[in-house]
Tab-separated table of C-alpha atoms and ligand atoms in Angstrom:
chain	number	residue	atom	x	y	z
A	209	UNK	CA	-15.509	30.817	-2.387
A	210	UNK	CA	-13.854	27.471	-2.755
A	211	UNK	CA	-15.623	25.419	-4.846
A	212	UNK	CA	-17.194	22.830	-3.275
A	213	UNK	CA	-14.723	19.501	-2.903
A	214	UNK	CA	-15.360	16.474	-5.270
A	215	UNK	CA	-14.398	13.697	-1.646
A	216	UNK	CA	-13.665	15.135	1.873
A	217	UNK	CA	-11.477	11.588	2.808
A	218	UNK	CA	-11.397	11.309	6.310
A	219	UNK	CA	-7.521	9.726	6.371
A	220	UNK	CA	-7.166	8.112	10.264
A	221	UNK	CA	-3.633	7.229	11.785
A	222	UNK	CA	-2.327	9.994	9.313
A	223	UNK	CA	-0.321	11.168	11.370
A	224	UNK	CA	2.045	8.077	10.872
A	225	UNK	CA	4.469	6.401	8.552
A	226	UNK	CA	2.428	5.266	5.612
A	227	UNK	CA	-1.549	7.787	6.180
A	228	UNK	CA	0.822	10.650	6.127
A	229	UNK	CA	2.584	9.670	2.788
A	230	UNK	CA	-1.092	8.943	1.667
A	231	UNK	CA	-2.404	13.053	3.007
A	232	UNK	CA	1.387	14.041	0.365
A	233	UNK	CA	-0.283	11.747	-2.196
A	234	UNK	CA	-4.111	13.138	-2.681
A	235	UNK	CA	-3.466	16.315	-1.726
A	236	UNK	CA	-1.023	16.616	-4.809
A	237	UNK	CA	-3.203	14.787	-7.242
A	238	UNK	CA	-6.951	16.264	-6.513
A	239	UNK	CA	-6.720	19.272	-6.049
A	240	UNK	CA	-10.589	18.967	-5.009
A	241	UNK	CA	-10.591	16.554	-2.687
A	242	UNK	CA	-9.788	17.436	0.544
A	243	UNK	CA	-8.065	15.364	3.982
A	244	UNK	CA	-9.097	15.079	6.947
A	245	UNK	CA	-6.865	13.761	9.272
A	246	UNK	CA	-7.798	11.634	12.939
A	247	UNK	CA	-4.851	10.378	14.867
A	248	UNK	CA	-4.378	9.187	18.582
A	249	UNK	CA	-0.808	10.561	18.606
A	250	UNK	CA	0.609	7.296	20.147
A	251	UNK	CA	3.990	7.288	19.712
A	252	UNK	CA	4.286	6.227	16.133
A	253	UNK	CA	1.736	9.375	15.505
A	254	UNK	CA	3.236	13.153	15.457
A	255	UNK	CA	2.774	15.654	14.480
A	256	UNK	CA	6.127	17.012	13.127
A	257	UNK	CA	5.881	14.436	10.257
A	258	UNK	CA	3.088	16.171	9.306
A	259	UNK	CA	3.976	19.824	9.597
A	260	UNK	CA	5.355	20.304	6.093
A	261	UNK	CA	1.526	19.279	4.970
A	262	UNK	CA	-0.258	22.024	7.836
A	263	UNK	CA	2.270	24.452	5.851
A	264	UNK	CA	2.429	24.086	3.088
A	265	UNK	CA	0.761	26.598	0.744
A	266	UNK	CA	-1.403	24.522	-2.008
A	267	UNK	CA	-2.382	21.907	0.735
A	268	UNK	CA	-3.185	23.899	4.121
A	269	UNK	CA	-6.535	25.022	2.896
A	270	UNK	CA	-7.676	21.071	1.802
A	271	UNK	CA	-6.583	19.864	5.375
A	272	UNK	CA	-7.469	19.856	8.666
A	273	UNK	CA	-5.848	17.675	11.199
A	274	UNK	CA	-8.316	15.984	14.428
A	275	UNK	CA	-6.713	14.284	17.320
A	276	UNK	CA	-8.107	11.180	19.123
A	277	UNK	CA	-9.552	7.613	18.969
A	278	UNK	CA	-10.775	5.643	15.937
A	279	UNK	CA	-12.201	3.682	18.599
A	280	UNK	CA	-14.267	6.450	20.190
A	281	UNK	CA	-17.875	6.612	18.952
A	282	UNK	CA	-18.751	10.410	19.772
A	283	UNK	CA	-15.290	11.427	18.776
A	284	UNK	CA	-15.818	10.277	14.630
A	285	UNK	CA	-19.456	10.755	14.408
A	286	UNK	CA	-18.664	14.840	15.420
A	287	UNK	CA	-15.719	14.565	13.141
A	288	UNK	CA	-17.972	13.358	9.810
A	289	UNK	CA	-21.336	15.922	10.724
A	290	UNK	CA	-18.633	18.698	11.006
A	291	UNK	CA	-16.346	18.098	8.159
A	292	UNK	CA	-18.536	16.057	5.725
A	293	UNK	CA	-17.241	13.469	5.268
A	294	UNK	CA	-18.425	10.853	2.885
A	295	UNK	CA	-15.209	8.529	2.431
A	296	UNK	CA	-12.871	6.924	5.328
A	297	UNK	CA	-9.582	5.392	4.554
A	298	UNK	CA	-7.944	3.861	7.943
A	299	UNK	CA	-4.567	3.664	8.293
A	300	UNK	CA	-4.687	4.008	12.077
A	301	UNK	CA	-3.281	1.175	13.828
A	302	UNK	CA	-0.603	-0.698	16.425
A	303	UNK	CA	1.656	-1.558	13.244
A	304	UNK	CA	4.496	-3.192	15.270
A	305	UNK	CA	4.731	-7.332	15.748
A	306	UNK	CA	7.391	-6.297	18.195
A	307	UNK	CA	5.973	-4.032	21.004
A	308	UNK	CA	2.448	-7.443	19.431
A	309	UNK	CA	5.326	-9.698	21.026
A	310	UNK	CA	6.244	-7.282	24.775
A	311	UNK	CA	2.681	-6.113	24.778
A	312	UNK	CA	0.126	-8.821	22.453
A	313	UNK	CA	-3.290	-6.750	24.821
A	314	UNK	CA	-2.899	-3.518	23.327
A	315	UNK	CA	-3.812	-3.797	19.486
A	316	UNK	CA	-7.662	-5.928	19.749
A	317	UNK	CA	-8.761	-2.306	20.905
A	318	UNK	CA	-6.637	-0.016	18.097
A	319	UNK	CA	-7.091	-2.773	14.836
A	320	UNK	CA	-10.280	-4.415	15.756
A	321	UNK	CA	-13.213	-2.695	18.197
A	322	UNK	CA	-11.122	0.457	15.946
A	323	UNK	CA	-12.874	-0.612	12.512
A	324	UNK	CA	-15.837	-1.363	14.115
A	325	UNK	CA	-16.361	2.381	15.254
A	326	UNK	CA	-15.507	3.184	11.631
A	327	UNK	CA	-17.780	0.832	10.047
A	328	UNK	CA	-19.989	1.465	11.903
A	329	UNK	CA	-20.522	5.023	11.838
A	330	UNK	CA	-20.129	3.903	7.392
A	331	UNK	CA	-22.890	2.672	7.354
A	332	UNK	CA	-24.640	5.046	9.901
A	333	UNK	CA	-23.905	8.091	7.714
A	334	UNK	CA	-24.163	6.502	4.957
A	335	UNK	CA	-20.427	7.341	3.987
A	336	UNK	CA	-19.538	6.346	-0.191
A	337	UNK	CA	-16.768	4.140	-0.095
A	338	UNK	CA	-14.770	2.734	3.542
A	339	UNK	CA	-11.033	1.323	2.371
A	340	UNK	CA	-9.246	-0.305	5.332
A	341	UNK	CA	-5.385	-1.036	5.075
A	342	UNK	CA	-4.939	-4.962	6.365
A	343	UNK	CA	-1.628	-6.014	5.817
A	344	UNK	CA	0.116	-9.349	3.853
A	345	UNK	CA	0.878	-10.797	6.707
A	346	UNK	CA	-2.440	-11.583	8.128
A	347	UNK	CA	-1.955	-14.546	5.500
A	348	UNK	CA	0.753	-16.161	7.872
A	349	UNK	CA	3.878	-17.133	5.475
A	350	UNK	CA	4.984	-19.343	2.452
A	351	UNK	CA	7.464	-21.451	1.489
A	352	UNK	CA	6.488	-21.231	-2.456
A	353	UNK	CA	3.891	-19.533	-4.268
A	354	UNK	CA	2.002	-16.105	-3.400
A	355	UNK	CA	-0.581	-15.046	-1.696
A	356	UNK	CA	-3.832	-14.527	-3.287
A	357	UNK	CA	-6.561	-12.908	-1.862
A	358	UNK	CA	-8.475	-16.577	-2.316
A	359	UNK	CA	-5.283	-17.243	0.316
A	360	UNK	CA	-5.912	-18.764	3.782
A	361	UNK	CA	-5.910	-16.276	6.903
A	362	UNK	CA	-3.507	-18.242	8.980
A	363	UNK	CA	-1.078	-14.981	10.837
A	364	UNK	CA	1.037	-15.872	13.252
A	365	UNK	CA	1.607	-13.139	15.563
A	366	UNK	CA	-0.628	-11.177	17.692
A	367	UNK	CA	-0.349	-8.008	15.477
A	368	UNK	CA	-1.354	-10.046	11.830
A	369	UNK	CA	-3.986	-11.395	14.191
A	370	UNK	CA	-5.674	-7.808	15.321
A	371	UNK	CA	-5.262	-7.752	11.443
A	372	UNK	CA	-7.088	-9.814	10.169
A	373	UNK	CA	-9.343	-9.729	13.162
A	374	UNK	CA	-10.017	-5.915	11.789
A	375	UNK	CA	-10.804	-7.344	7.927
A	376	UNK	CA	-13.594	-9.604	9.522
A	377	UNK	CA	-15.414	-6.279	10.686
A	378	UNK	CA	-14.878	-5.120	6.974
A	379	UNK	CA	-15.929	-8.906	5.116
A	380	UNK	CA	-18.897	-9.326	7.830
A	381	UNK	CA	-20.185	-5.573	8.353
A	382	UNK	CA	-20.497	-5.821	4.530
A	383	UNK	CA	-22.141	-8.975	4.309
A	384	UNK	CA	-24.741	-8.353	7.115
A	385	UNK	CA	-25.236	-4.360	6.154
A	386	UNK	CA	-24.212	-3.973	2.726
A	387	UNK	CA	-21.682	-2.031	4.405
A	388	UNK	CA	-20.006	0.064	1.292
A	389	UNK	CA	-16.316	-0.928	2.623
A	390	UNK	CA	-13.253	-2.402	1.271
A	391	UNK	CA	-9.788	-3.757	2.015
A	392	UNK	CA	-6.185	-3.920	0.950
A	393	UNK	CA	-3.338	-6.140	1.688
A	394	UNK	CA	0.513	-4.858	0.873
A	395	UNK	CA	4.027	-5.805	1.488
A	396	UNK	CA	6.401	-4.164	4.156
A	397	UNK	CA	6.671	-0.756	2.918
A	398	UNK	CA	9.507	1.435	3.694
A	399	UNK	CA	10.036	5.880	2.577
A	400	UNK	CA	10.101	8.803	4.520
A	401	UNK	CA	8.687	10.010	7.925
A	402	UNK	CA	8.830	5.761	8.746
A	403	UNK	CA	8.940	5.086	12.471
A	404	UNK	CA	12.035	4.480	13.410
A	405	UNK	CA	11.351	0.385	14.647
A	406	UNK	CA	10.760	-0.761	11.523
A	407	UNK	CA	14.366	-2.256	10.248
A	408	UNK	CA	14.927	-0.667	7.500
A	409	UNK	CA	14.444	3.349	9.249
A	410	UNK	CA	15.929	1.299	12.354
A	411	UNK	CA	18.603	0.073	10.560
A	412	UNK	CA	19.555	3.100	8.901
A	413	UNK	CA	19.710	5.670	11.723
A	414	UNK	CA	21.467	2.818	13.848
A	415	UNK	CA	24.069	2.596	11.127
A	416	UNK	CA	24.323	6.682	11.029
A	417	UNK	CA	25.621	6.618	14.117
A	418	UNK	CA	27.838	3.877	13.355
A	419	UNK	CA	25.692	1.688	16.142
A	420	UNK	CA	25.506	-2.054	15.294
A	421	UNK	CA	22.454	-3.687	13.272
A	422	UNK	CA	21.235	-6.450	15.117
A	423	UNK	CA	19.498	-9.539	12.715
A	424	UNK	CA	17.054	-12.209	13.940
A	425	UNK	CA	17.969	-15.328	13.575
A	426	UNK	CA	19.864	-16.255	9.561
A	427	UNK	CA	18.949	-13.190	7.995
A	428	UNK	CA	17.165	-14.981	5.263
A	429	UNK	CA	13.742	-14.748	6.461
A	430	UNK	CA	11.796	-12.453	2.681
A	431	UNK	CA	9.651	-9.775	2.384
A	432	UNK	CA	8.207	-8.139	-0.139
A	433	UNK	CA	9.189	-4.863	0.109
A	434	UNK	CA	7.475	-2.342	-1.035
A	435	UNK	CA	7.515	1.744	-1.418
A	436	UNK	CA	5.747	4.054	0.992
A	437	UNK	CA	4.695	5.570	-2.109
A	438	UNK	CA	3.228	2.602	-4.968
A	439	UNK	CA	1.567	1.755	-1.753
A	440	UNK	CA	-0.174	4.957	-1.761
A	441	UNK	CA	-1.137	4.489	-5.631
A	442	UNK	CA	-2.678	1.521	-5.084
A	443	UNK	CA	-5.063	2.279	-2.089
A	444	UNK	CA	-5.655	5.231	-4.671
A	445	UNK	CA	-6.419	2.595	-7.289
A	446	UNK	CA	-9.077	1.076	-4.462
A	447	UNK	CA	-11.296	4.261	-3.513
A	448	UNK	CA	-11.828	4.866	-6.936
A	449	UNK	CA	-11.446	1.777	-8.847
A	450	UNK	CA	-12.159	-1.400	-6.716
A	451	UNK	CA	-15.368	-3.263	-5.689
A	452	UNK	CA	-17.466	-2.482	-2.581
A	453	UNK	CA	-16.954	-5.833	-0.544
A	454	UNK	CA	-13.710	-6.969	-2.296
A	455	UNK	CA	-10.101	-7.431	-0.789
A	456	UNK	CA	-6.497	-6.021	-3.161
A	457	UNK	CA	-3.071	-7.347	-2.475
A	458	UNK	CA	-1.590	-4.576	-3.013
A	459	UNK	CA	2.905	-5.624	-3.897
A	460	UNK	CA	5.126	-4.506	-6.896
A	461	UNK	CA	7.399	-7.795	-7.268
A	462	UNK	CA	9.753	-6.200	-3.738
A	463	UNK	CA	11.132	-10.316	-2.651
A	464	UNK	CA	14.973	-10.273	-0.538
A	465	UNK	CA	15.801	-11.241	2.774
A	466	UNK	CA	16.689	-9.199	5.014
A	467	UNK	CA	20.106	-9.540	5.072
A	468	UNK	CA	20.110	-8.790	0.972
A	469	UNK	CA	18.194	-5.426	2.493
A	470	UNK	CA	21.045	-4.481	5.254
A	471	UNK	CA	23.724	-5.279	2.373
A	472	UNK	CA	22.196	-2.896	0.445
A	473	UNK	CA	22.532	-0.251	3.402
A	474	UNK	CA	25.628	-0.993	4.309
A	475	UNK	CA	27.023	0.033	1.039
A	476	UNK	CA	24.494	3.089	0.108
A	477	UNK	CA	26.106	4.261	3.487
A	478	UNK	CA	29.541	3.979	3.011
A	479	UNK	CA	29.510	1.649	6.459
A	480	UNK	CA	31.622	-1.642	7.376
A	481	UNK	CA	30.198	-5.670	7.286
A	482	UNK	CA	31.013	-6.003	10.876
A	483	UNK	CA	28.511	-3.131	11.680
A	484	UNK	CA	25.669	-6.573	11.783
A	485	UNK	CA	24.948	-8.645	15.173
A	486	UNK	CA	23.404	-11.836	14.622
A	487	UNK	CA	20.909	-12.417	17.276
A	488	UNK	CA	18.771	-14.887	18.911
A	489	UNK	CA	15.293	-14.612	16.453
A	490	UNK	CA	13.172	-12.887	18.990
A	491	UNK	CA	10.087	-14.364	17.749
A	492	UNK	CA	10.781	-17.268	17.788
A	493	UNK	CA	8.460	-19.515	16.172
A	494	UNK	CA	6.316	-16.516	14.925
A	495	UNK	CA	8.959	-15.595	12.613
A	496	UNK	CA	7.222	-15.500	9.908
A	497	UNK	CA	9.844	-17.267	7.188
A	498	UNK	CA	8.367	-15.505	3.949
A	499	UNK	CA	5.938	-13.194	1.923
A	500	UNK	CA	5.345	-13.025	-1.656
A	501	UNK	CA	1.990	-11.070	-2.927
A	502	UNK	CA	0.101	-11.405	-6.397
A	503	UNK	CA	-0.773	-8.539	-7.334
A	504	UNK	CA	-2.610	-9.073	-10.237
A	505	UNK	CA	-6.164	-9.027	-8.983
A	506	UNK	CA	-5.420	-4.808	-8.817
A	507	UNK	CA	-3.032	-4.260	-11.936
A	508	UNK	CA	-6.040	-6.362	-14.072
A	509	UNK	CA	-7.880	-2.878	-12.849
A	510	UNK	CA	-5.578	-1.313	-14.637
A	511	UNK	CA	-3.449	-0.735	-11.682
A	512	UNK	CA	1.030	-0.606	-11.708
A	513	UNK	CA	3.686	0.578	-9.186
A	514	UNK	CA	5.532	2.914	-11.036
A	515	UNK	CA	9.449	3.097	-8.837
A	516	UNK	CA	12.212	1.380	-9.104
A	517	UNK	CA	12.862	-0.156	-5.898
A	518	UNK	CA	16.961	0.299	-5.666
A	519	UNK	CA	16.804	4.164	-6.723
A	520	UNK	CA	13.408	3.980	-4.265
A	521	UNK	CA	15.707	2.519	-1.783
A	522	UNK	CA	19.084	4.809	-1.998
A	523	UNK	CA	16.299	8.091	-2.034
A	524	UNK	CA	14.702	6.942	0.911
A	525	UNK	CA	18.451	5.807	3.370
A	526	UNK	CA	19.572	9.902	1.301
A	527	UNK	CA	16.043	11.332	3.535
A	528	UNK	CA	16.881	9.572	6.554
A	529	UNK	CA	20.701	11.262	5.575
A	530	UNK	CA	18.947	14.506	5.036
A	531	UNK	CA	15.870	14.487	8.003
A	532	UNK	CA	18.022	13.608	10.994
A	533	UNK	CA	15.987	16.740	13.181
A	534	UNK	CA	12.730	14.108	12.349
A	535	UNK	CA	13.969	10.982	13.538
A	536	UNK	CA	16.424	12.088	16.294
A	537	UNK	CA	13.895	14.436	18.152
A	538	UNK	CA	11.277	10.274	17.731
A	539	UNK	CA	14.535	8.411	19.293
A	540	UNK	CA	15.522	10.858	21.827
A	541	UNK	CA	11.638	9.524	23.816
A	542	UNK	CA	11.560	7.929	26.559
A	543	UNK	CA	9.051	5.670	25.032
A	544	UNK	CA	11.520	5.044	21.890
A	545	UNK	CA	14.081	4.137	24.612
A	546	UNK	CA	12.423	2.167	27.139
A	547	UNK	CA	11.331	0.282	23.763
A	548	UNK	CA	14.588	-0.205	22.577
A	549	UNK	CA	16.086	-1.475	25.550
A	550	UNK	CA	12.908	-3.918	26.522
A	551	UNK	CA	12.763	-5.796	23.158
A	552	UNK	CA	17.016	-5.185	22.778
A	553	UNK	CA	18.958	-4.882	25.706
A	554	UNK	CA	19.319	-9.266	26.329
A	555	UNK	CA	20.263	-9.031	22.043
A	556	UNK	CA	22.842	-6.243	22.505
A	557	UNK	CA	24.194	-5.480	25.238
A	558	UNK	CA	27.029	-3.152	25.069
A	559	UNK	CA	25.783	-2.603	21.340
A	560	UNK	CA	22.964	-1.036	23.146
U	779	NAD	P1	2.391	3.727	12.318
U	779	NAD	O1	2.530	2.911	13.238
U	779	NAD	O2	3.429	4.868	11.354
U	779	NAD	O3	1.229	4.667	11.939
U	779	NAD	C1	-0.064	4.615	12.912
U	779	NAD	C2	-0.288	5.474	12.737
U	779	NAD	O4	-2.432	5.121	13.609
U	779	NAD	C3	0.278	6.540	14.199
U	779	NAD	O5	0.561	8.243	13.787
U	779	NAD	C4	-0.809	5.975	15.406
U	779	NAD	O6	-0.871	6.916	16.105
U	779	NAD	C5	-1.876	6.306	14.727
U	779	NAD	N1	-2.708	5.698	15.960
U	779	NAD	C6	-2.505	4.613	16.771
U	779	NAD	N2	-3.378	3.857	17.260
U	779	NAD	C7	-5.059	5.086	16.617
U	779	NAD	C8	-5.769	4.612	18.083
U	779	NAD	N3	-6.491	4.067	18.311
U	779	NAD	N4	-7.181	6.056	16.722
U	779	NAD	C9	-6.605	6.859	15.690
U	779	NAD	N5	-4.905	6.869	15.853
U	779	NAD	C10	-4.569	6.023	15.743
U	779	NAD	O7	1.793	2.165	11.161
U	779	NAD	P2	2.551	2.303	9.428
U	779	NAD	O8	3.567	1.260	9.128
U	779	NAD	O9	1.757	3.852	8.988
U	779	NAD	O10	1.016	1.880	8.833
U	779	NAD	C11	-0.149	2.430	8.802
U	779	NAD	C12	-1.395	1.565	8.553
U	779	NAD	O11	-0.597	0.392	7.485
U	779	NAD	C13	-1.479	-0.486	9.620
U	779	NAD	O12	-3.204	-0.561	9.664
U	779	NAD	C14	-0.861	-1.344	8.878
U	779	NAD	O13	-1.461	-2.294	9.463
U	779	NAD	C15	-0.573	-1.467	7.572
U	779	NAD	N6	0.085	-1.626	6.781
U	779	NAD	C16	1.402	-1.290	7.061
U	779	NAD	C17	3.039	-2.015	6.464
U	779	NAD	C18	4.019	-1.343	6.351
U	779	NAD	O14	4.736	-1.983	6.354
U	779	NAD	N7	4.629	0.190	7.651
U	779	NAD	C19	3.071	-2.562	5.321
U	779	NAD	C20	1.173	-2.992	5.248
U	779	NAD	C21	-0.078	-2.254	6.073
U	780	DAU	O1	4.042	-7.176	5.865
U	780	DAU	C1	4.090	-6.260	5.674
U	780	DAU	C2	3.621	-5.862	7.488
U	780	DAU	O2	5.525	-5.574	7.045
U	780	DAU	C3	2.894	-4.632	8.168
U	780	DAU	O3	1.949	-5.301	8.124
U	780	DAU	C4	3.399	-4.648	9.429
U	780	DAU	O4	3.413	-3.277	9.985
U	780	DAU	C5	5.335	-3.621	8.836
U	780	DAU	O5	6.118	-2.965	10.234
U	780	DAU	C6	5.762	-5.335	8.326
U	780	DAU	O6	6.111	-6.005	9.679
U	780	DAU	P1	7.723	-7.324	10.193
U	780	DAU	O7	7.419	-8.129	10.699
U	780	DAU	O8	7.887	-7.406	8.292
U	780	DAU	O9	8.251	-5.595	9.064
U	780	DAU	P2	8.995	-5.147	10.493
U	780	DAU	O10	10.718	-4.028	9.717
U	780	DAU	O11	9.538	-5.194	12.081
U	780	DAU	O12	10.880	-7.006	9.651
U	780	DAU	C7	11.089	-6.576	8.810
U	780	DAU	C8	12.481	-8.211	8.620
U	780	DAU	O13	12.745	-7.698	9.631
U	780	DAU	C9	11.471	-9.400	9.972
U	780	DAU	O14	11.883	-10.880	9.018
U	780	DAU	C10	12.060	-9.125	10.502
U	780	DAU	C11	13.905	-8.263	10.487
U	780	DAU	N1	14.408	-7.574	11.528
U	780	DAU	C12	13.640	-6.996	11.956
U	780	DAU	C13	14.084	-5.437	13.135
U	780	DAU	C14	12.924	-4.393	12.804
U	780	DAU	C15	15.678	-8.044	12.545
U	780	DAU	O15	16.260	-9.034	11.282
U	780	DAU	N2	16.407	-7.225	13.057
U	780	DAU	C16	14.919	-5.883	13.971
U	780	DAU	O16	15.882	-5.800	14.187
């Protein structure tokens, strides 16, 4: 007979990039925890992303998957009751800026209304805590200095505005109903299982096939890169040690320009810089110039990041070289091909 688990965590969006890595992290670190995933399996969520967990001898008895949407109150309630959920960690989101430029409306349902549904369930079923995964993009762009948790929220894209809307629900439900929720804001993640539309996996998968990679504008925009397992350990720290009602930045001093990242990818793969193609910036005025995260509030609670950036990047590139079956299945889907044609067609032409 199994001992009662110490926690049963509902991980929403657990079949996506960061959510699936968080499931692995939790199941490995806490042998007495159970993880229940609710995921709508949108274009970005794939069962192939969690099949290693479902087949893992140490994890499979503590892991359950449910297909469904977070904004479906009946589904969320049913899972909470059936699985005795006591915590929620919400990763579920429409997460890509470029898609939010093509179809801004679709982001509101998940990133705003879905967050409300989870907050409402947290209150209704007296859950111990909900951790809402937000992003540094809610702050907008910063020329100098760093974002602290007290920086104003000035989102510039439909995606980041939808994330800010979700966060405002978290804040208001905490104040109005005492709902025990907390928010995290991390920078750009990289690592295994990232959907190949984001800069690093998009470029790596194209470079492996000797296809050109499109740099938006000058390529001098700065992102504050975080290895996904450091993001997961930061969320774990907030789950166990963060104060209800607070927001916490998660960062590891990983600022680089897009050109600097691209040069490293070319070097690791042994590819020439003639594969770079500069294109007019498709994000235009909404393209944030720089993100920079001050994570001292969380490090003050004892969290430290543990991965070396350069080694983690090299390891990540190698993961895409070694796991071509995973991403080739995705890039062959109609959704992926339609998106790439729609978004990049006019810029890449015959290099598409
Ligand atoms: P992703 O796009 O890879 O995964 C999102 C997952 O959510 C997918 O599995 C998808 O099927 C699922 N999903 C989408 N809509 C849903 C719905 N209505 N109901 C249930 N499931 C749904 O995203 P990611 O990069 O793993 O990001 C996860 C979270 O972290 C997001 O909230 C994102 O805003 C945030 N974040 C991402 C980054 C980053 O660099 N990727 C950085 C900071 C914060
Ligand atoms: O900062 C956190 C955010 O990071 C998360 O909230 C988002 O979910 C995540 O997608 C990411 O957003 P970005 O828009 O910064 O990531 P993306 O990988 O799409 O782009 C990174 C930078 O690279 C950005 O300046 C745009 C540029 N870029 C991107 C692509 C896909 C290019 O120059 N060419 C490209 O083809």
